[in-house]
Amino acid sequence: MSSDNPILNNPYEEPRLHYATALTGELDYTRVLPGRRIFTSELQSIPVGIGPQKELMGVNEAAAQYGDLIVNLLRREIGLWRSATYPNTTRVTRELLQYWFLDPQRENRLFFAQREAIETAIWLNEVAEKSNPGQYILSRLTIAQHVNGDEATNLPRIAVS
């Protein structure tokens, strides 16, 4: 680390930087990379002391392997939707989103993680079915909900955290 403060990003904005992460999960505090670290289902980031580099390849360099995971697909589509200022929503939803996230006078701002969870829930319920990527994501979620093939025991649900 170049300083005593390991925090790279503003908690109210989408992450713009991340520490390099080896494929085994160790964070390299000597290398700050642009963009957001991609989601990998089997990897937890592990803060370790500074030492010699153990792997040449980092997590984001393996993006092709993880890019098709639902979390990464959702992040991309919701980021595009956010950039376009929330098209294809109802008037009330758009007004709420503008109040929560786009009102410069708002005092109690939400953290970006909270914002993204709210946007995800709204996007899945109001917007996803109106686009090809959204329909693809919804179909993947439907398939994932039917784990044992018995319709009577499957409870459709989506959790957003």
PDB file of C-alpha atoms in Angstrom:
ATOM      1  CA  MET A   1       0.000   0.000   0.000  1.00  0.00           C
ATOM      2  CA  SER A   2       1.224   3.424  -0.815  1.00  0.00           C
ATOM      3  CA  SER A   3      -0.418   4.956   2.259  1.00  0.00           C
ATOM      4  CA  ASP A   4      -1.999   3.950   5.540  1.00  0.00           C
ATOM      5  CA  ASN A   5      -5.510   4.327   4.079  1.00  0.00           C
ATOM      6  CA  PRO A   6      -6.537   1.240   2.059  1.00  0.00           C
ATOM      7  CA  ILE A   7      -9.856   2.799   0.928  1.00  0.00           C
ATOM      8  CA  LEU A   8      -9.863   3.461  -2.799  1.00  0.00           C
ATOM      9  CA  ASN A   9     -13.452   4.452  -3.553  1.00  0.00           C
ATOM     10  CA  ASN A  10     -16.209   6.770  -2.426  1.00  0.00           C
ATOM     11  CA  PRO A  11     -18.927   4.655  -0.721  1.00  0.00           C
ATOM     12  CA  TYR A  12     -21.639   6.642  -2.534  1.00  0.00           C
ATOM     13  CA  GLU A  13     -20.313   5.986  -6.048  1.00  0.00           C
ATOM     14  CA  GLU A  14     -19.719   2.915  -8.197  1.00  0.00           C
ATOM     15  CA  PRO A  15     -16.215   1.548  -7.539  1.00  0.00           C
ATOM     16  CA  ARG A  16     -13.705   3.041  -9.969  1.00  0.00           C
ATOM     17  CA  LEU A  17     -10.580   1.329  -8.651  1.00  0.00           C
ATOM     18  CA  HIS A  18      -9.680  -1.988  -7.068  1.00  0.00           C
ATOM     19  CA  TYR A  19      -6.619  -3.760  -5.770  1.00  0.00           C
ATOM     20  CA  ALA A  20      -5.204  -6.419  -8.043  1.00  0.00           C
ATOM     21  CA  THR A  21      -6.436  -9.831  -6.951  1.00  0.00           C
ATOM     22  CA  ALA A  22      -4.643 -13.096  -7.642  1.00  0.00           C
ATOM     23  CA  LEU A  23      -6.667 -16.078  -8.849  1.00  0.00           C
ATOM     24  CA  THR A  24      -6.293 -17.557  -5.354  1.00  0.00           C
ATOM     25  CA  GLY A  25      -7.885 -14.465  -3.781  1.00  0.00           C
ATOM     26  CA  GLU A  26      -4.940 -12.551  -2.325  1.00  0.00           C
ATOM     27  CA  LEU A  27      -5.146  -8.785  -2.687  1.00  0.00           C
ATOM     28  CA  ASP A  28      -2.018  -7.073  -3.964  1.00  0.00           C
ATOM     29  CA  TYR A  29      -1.995  -3.709  -2.212  1.00  0.00           C
ATOM     30  CA  THR A  30       0.889  -2.521  -4.375  1.00  0.00           C
ATOM     31  CA  ARG A  31      -1.178  -2.635  -7.602  1.00  0.00           C
ATOM     32  CA  VAL A  32      -4.278  -0.475  -7.986  1.00  0.00           C
ATOM     33  CA  LEU A  33      -6.262  -1.229 -11.135  1.00  0.00           C
ATOM     34  CA  PRO A  34      -8.985   0.793 -12.857  1.00  0.00           C
ATOM     35  CA  GLY A  35     -12.593  -0.355 -12.852  1.00  0.00           C
ATOM     36  CA  ARG A  36     -14.568  -2.674 -10.661  1.00  0.00           C
ATOM     37  CA  ARG A  37     -13.381  -6.146  -9.713  1.00  0.00           C
ATOM     38  CA  ILE A  38     -15.549  -8.732 -11.450  1.00  0.00           C
ATOM     39  CA  PHE A  39     -17.618 -11.160  -9.395  1.00  0.00           C
ATOM     40  CA  THR A  40     -16.353 -14.728  -9.119  1.00  0.00           C
ATOM     41  CA  SER A  41     -18.494 -17.271  -7.325  1.00  0.00           C
ATOM     42  CA  GLU A  42     -15.700 -19.391  -5.880  1.00  0.00           C
ATOM     43  CA  LEU A  43     -13.239 -16.696  -4.862  1.00  0.00           C
ATOM     44  CA  GLN A  44     -13.128 -14.616  -1.685  1.00  0.00           C
ATOM     45  CA  SER A  45     -10.752 -11.661  -1.579  1.00  0.00           C
ATOM     46  CA  ILE A  46      -8.151 -12.233   1.098  1.00  0.00           C
ATOM     47  CA  PRO A  47      -6.177  -9.300   2.482  1.00  0.00           C
ATOM     48  CA  VAL A  48      -2.592 -10.423   3.048  1.00  0.00           C
ATOM     49  CA  GLY A  49       0.644  -8.661   3.828  1.00  0.00           C
ATOM     50  CA  ILE A  50       2.762  -7.301   1.057  1.00  0.00           C
ATOM     51  CA  GLY A  51       5.108  -9.902  -0.309  1.00  0.00           C
ATOM     52  CA  PRO A  52       6.430 -11.312  -3.553  1.00  0.00           C
ATOM     53  CA  GLN A  53       3.958 -11.767  -6.366  1.00  0.00           C
ATOM     54  CA  LYS A  54       2.747 -15.351  -6.496  1.00  0.00           C
ATOM     55  CA  GLU A  55       0.661 -15.365  -9.680  1.00  0.00           C
ATOM     56  CA  LEU A  56       0.985 -13.554 -12.943  1.00  0.00           C
ATOM     57  CA  MET A  57      -2.707 -13.551 -13.770  1.00  0.00           C
ATOM     58  CA  GLY A  58      -5.296 -11.588 -11.831  1.00  0.00           C
ATOM     59  CA  VAL A  59      -9.048 -12.059 -11.473  1.00  0.00           C
ATOM     60  CA  ASN A  60     -10.108  -9.342 -13.919  1.00  0.00           C
ATOM     61  CA  GLU A  61      -7.731 -10.760 -16.512  1.00  0.00           C
ATOM     62  CA  ALA A  62      -9.860 -13.935 -16.413  1.00  0.00           C
ATOM     63  CA  ALA A  63     -13.045 -11.946 -17.134  1.00  0.00           C
ATOM     64  CA  ALA A  64     -13.968 -14.175 -20.080  1.00  0.00           C
ATOM     65  CA  GLN A  65     -14.313 -17.074 -17.658  1.00  0.00           C
ATOM     66  CA  TYR A  66     -16.586 -15.157 -15.246  1.00  0.00           C
ATOM     67  CA  GLY A  67     -18.293 -12.580 -17.480  1.00  0.00           C
ATOM     68  CA  ASP A  68     -21.348 -14.784 -18.096  1.00  0.00           C
ATOM     69  CA  LEU A  69     -22.180 -15.128 -14.378  1.00  0.00           C
ATOM     70  CA  ILE A  70     -25.567 -13.574 -13.609  1.00  0.00           C
ATOM     71  CA  VAL A  71     -24.083 -11.051 -11.157  1.00  0.00           C
ATOM     72  CA  ASN A  72     -21.692  -9.693 -13.793  1.00  0.00           C
ATOM     73  CA  LEU A  73     -24.438  -9.614 -16.446  1.00  0.00           C
ATOM     74  CA  LEU A  74     -26.725  -7.743 -14.044  1.00  0.00           C
ATOM     75  CA  ARG A  75     -24.039  -5.239 -13.092  1.00  0.00           C
ATOM     76  CA  ARG A  76     -23.411  -4.446 -16.756  1.00  0.00           C
ATOM     77  CA  GLU A  77     -27.081  -4.075 -17.724  1.00  0.00           C
ATOM     78  CA  ILE A  78     -28.011  -2.052 -14.635  1.00  0.00           C
ATOM     79  CA  GLY A  79     -25.002   0.210 -15.197  1.00  0.00           C
ATOM     80  CA  LEU A  80     -26.198   0.917 -18.735  1.00  0.00           C
ATOM     81  CA  TRP A  81     -29.754   1.508 -17.475  1.00  0.00           C
ATOM     82  CA  ARG A  82     -28.458   3.855 -14.746  1.00  0.00           C
ATOM     83  CA  SER A  83     -26.387   5.795 -17.309  1.00  0.00           C
ATOM     84  CA  ALA A  84     -29.497   6.256 -19.456  1.00  0.00           C
ATOM     85  CA  THR A  85     -31.337   7.696 -16.405  1.00  0.00           C
ATOM     86  CA  TYR A  86     -33.706   4.777 -15.850  1.00  0.00           C
ATOM     87  CA  PRO A  87     -35.768   4.363 -19.052  1.00  0.00           C
ATOM     88  CA  ASN A  88     -38.748   1.965 -19.287  1.00  0.00           C
ATOM     89  CA  THR A  89     -39.957   2.473 -15.712  1.00  0.00           C
ATOM     90  CA  THR A  90     -43.277   3.736 -14.450  1.00  0.00           C
ATOM     91  CA  ARG A  91     -43.612   7.431 -13.643  1.00  0.00           C
ATOM     92  CA  VAL A  92     -43.693   6.772  -9.896  1.00  0.00           C
ATOM     93  CA  THR A  93     -40.631   4.529 -10.023  1.00  0.00           C
ATOM     94  CA  ARG A  94     -38.704   7.101 -12.073  1.00  0.00           C
ATOM     95  CA  GLU A  95     -39.622   9.850  -9.590  1.00  0.00           C
ATOM     96  CA  LEU A  96     -38.490   7.709  -6.659  1.00  0.00           C
ATOM     97  CA  LEU A  97     -35.206   6.836  -8.368  1.00  0.00           C
ATOM     98  CA  GLN A  98     -34.583  10.509  -9.143  1.00  0.00           C
ATOM     99  CA  TYR A  99     -35.339  11.498  -5.552  1.00  0.00           C
ATOM    100  CA  TRP A 100     -33.222   8.730  -4.021  1.00  0.00           C
ATOM    101  CA  PHE A 101     -30.203   8.969  -6.299  1.00  0.00           C
ATOM    102  CA  LEU A 102     -30.230  12.073  -8.499  1.00  0.00           C
ATOM    103  CA  ASP A 103     -31.404  14.818  -6.121  1.00  0.00           C
ATOM    104  CA  PRO A 104     -28.315  16.918  -5.242  1.00  0.00           C
ATOM    105  CA  GLN A 105     -30.047  18.371  -2.148  1.00  0.00           C
ATOM    106  CA  ARG A 106     -30.797  14.986  -0.608  1.00  0.00           C
ATOM    107  CA  GLU A 107     -29.120  14.787   2.810  1.00  0.00           C
ATOM    108  CA  ASN A 108     -29.298  11.077   3.653  1.00  0.00           C
ATOM    109  CA  ARG A 109     -27.690   9.485   0.627  1.00  0.00           C
ATOM    110  CA  LEU A 110     -27.601   5.733   0.257  1.00  0.00           C
ATOM    111  CA  PHE A 111     -24.350   3.827  -0.175  1.00  0.00           C
ATOM    112  CA  PHE A 112     -23.690   2.591  -3.700  1.00  0.00           C
ATOM    113  CA  ALA A 113     -24.259  -1.034  -2.643  1.00  0.00           C
ATOM    114  CA  GLN A 114     -27.719  -0.075  -1.352  1.00  0.00           C
ATOM    115  CA  ARG A 115     -28.436   1.888  -4.514  1.00  0.00           C
ATOM    116  CA  GLU A 116     -27.399  -1.024  -6.706  1.00  0.00           C
ATOM    117  CA  ALA A 117     -29.610  -3.446  -4.746  1.00  0.00           C
ATOM    118  CA  ILE A 118     -32.640  -1.170  -5.179  1.00  0.00           C
ATOM    119  CA  GLU A 119     -31.879  -0.627  -8.864  1.00  0.00           C
ATOM    120  CA  THR A 120     -31.499  -4.381  -9.367  1.00  0.00           C
ATOM    121  CA  ALA A 121     -34.864  -5.153  -7.770  1.00  0.00           C
ATOM    122  CA  ILE A 122     -36.596  -2.494  -9.876  1.00  0.00           C
ATOM    123  CA  TRP A 123     -34.799  -3.479 -13.077  1.00  0.00           C
ATOM    124  CA  LEU A 124     -35.722  -7.158 -12.641  1.00  0.00           C
ATOM    125  CA  ASN A 125     -39.375  -6.302 -11.988  1.00  0.00           C
ATOM    126  CA  GLU A 126     -40.032  -3.452 -14.419  1.00  0.00           C
ATOM    127  CA  VAL A 127     -37.366  -3.332 -17.105  1.00  0.00           C
ATOM    128  CA  ALA A 128     -35.717  -6.704 -17.743  1.00  0.00           C
ATOM    129  CA  GLU A 129     -38.507  -8.244 -19.794  1.00  0.00           C
ATOM    130  CA  LYS A 130     -38.326  -5.301 -22.245  1.00  0.00           C
ATOM    131  CA  SER A 131     -34.834  -6.144 -23.557  1.00  0.00           C
ATOM    132  CA  ASN A 132     -33.065  -9.187 -24.958  1.00  0.00           C
ATOM    133  CA  PRO A 133     -30.326  -9.168 -22.276  1.00  0.00           C
ATOM    134  CA  GLY A 134     -33.011  -8.779 -19.617  1.00  0.00           C
ATOM    135  CA  GLN A 135     -35.045 -11.695 -20.973  1.00  0.00           C
ATOM    136  CA  TYR A 136     -31.886 -13.800 -21.020  1.00  0.00           C
ATOM    137  CA  ILE A 137     -31.113 -12.949 -17.388  1.00  0.00           C
ATOM    138  CA  LEU A 138     -34.711 -13.642 -16.318  1.00  0.00           C
ATOM    139  CA  SER A 139     -34.637 -17.023 -18.076  1.00  0.00           C
ATOM    140  CA  ARG A 140     -31.346 -17.907 -16.337  1.00  0.00           C
ATOM    141  CA  LEU A 141     -32.884 -16.964 -12.982  1.00  0.00           C
ATOM    142  CA  THR A 142     -35.981 -19.073 -13.722  1.00  0.00           C
ATOM    143  CA  ILE A 143     -33.826 -22.079 -14.593  1.00  0.00           C
ATOM    144  CA  ALA A 144     -31.775 -21.597 -11.407  1.00  0.00           C
ATOM    145  CA  GLN A 145     -34.960 -21.566  -9.310  1.00  0.00           C
ATOM    146  CA  HIS A 146     -35.953 -25.025 -10.525  1.00  0.00           C
ATOM    147  CA  VAL A 147     -33.224 -27.057  -8.891  1.00  0.00           C
ATOM    148  CA  ASN A 148     -34.901 -30.423  -8.462  1.00  0.00           C
ATOM    149  CA  GLY A 149     -37.511 -30.379 -11.221  1.00  0.00           C
ATOM    150  CA  ASP A 150     -40.434 -30.734  -8.789  1.00  0.00           C
ATOM    151  CA  GLU A 151     -42.717 -27.735  -9.364  1.00  0.00           C
ATOM    152  CA  ALA A 152     -44.564 -28.325  -6.068  1.00  0.00           C
ATOM    153  CA  THR A 153     -41.441 -27.878  -3.934  1.00  0.00           C
ATOM    154  CA  ASN A 154     -39.830 -25.002  -5.850  1.00  0.00           C
ATOM    155  CA  LEU A 155     -40.530 -21.548  -4.462  1.00  0.00           C
ATOM    156  CA  PRO A 156     -39.680 -18.823  -6.990  1.00  0.00           C
ATOM    157  CA  ARG A 157     -37.563 -16.155  -5.291  1.00  0.00           C
ATOM    158  CA  ILE A 158     -34.867 -13.641  -6.004  1.00  0.00           C
ATOM    159  CA  ALA A 159     -32.691 -12.206  -3.257  1.00  0.00           C
ATOM    160  CA  VAL A 160     -30.959  -8.873  -3.625  1.00  0.00           C
ATOM    161  CA  SER A 161     -28.304  -7.806  -1.169  1.00  0.00           C
TER     162      SER A 161
END
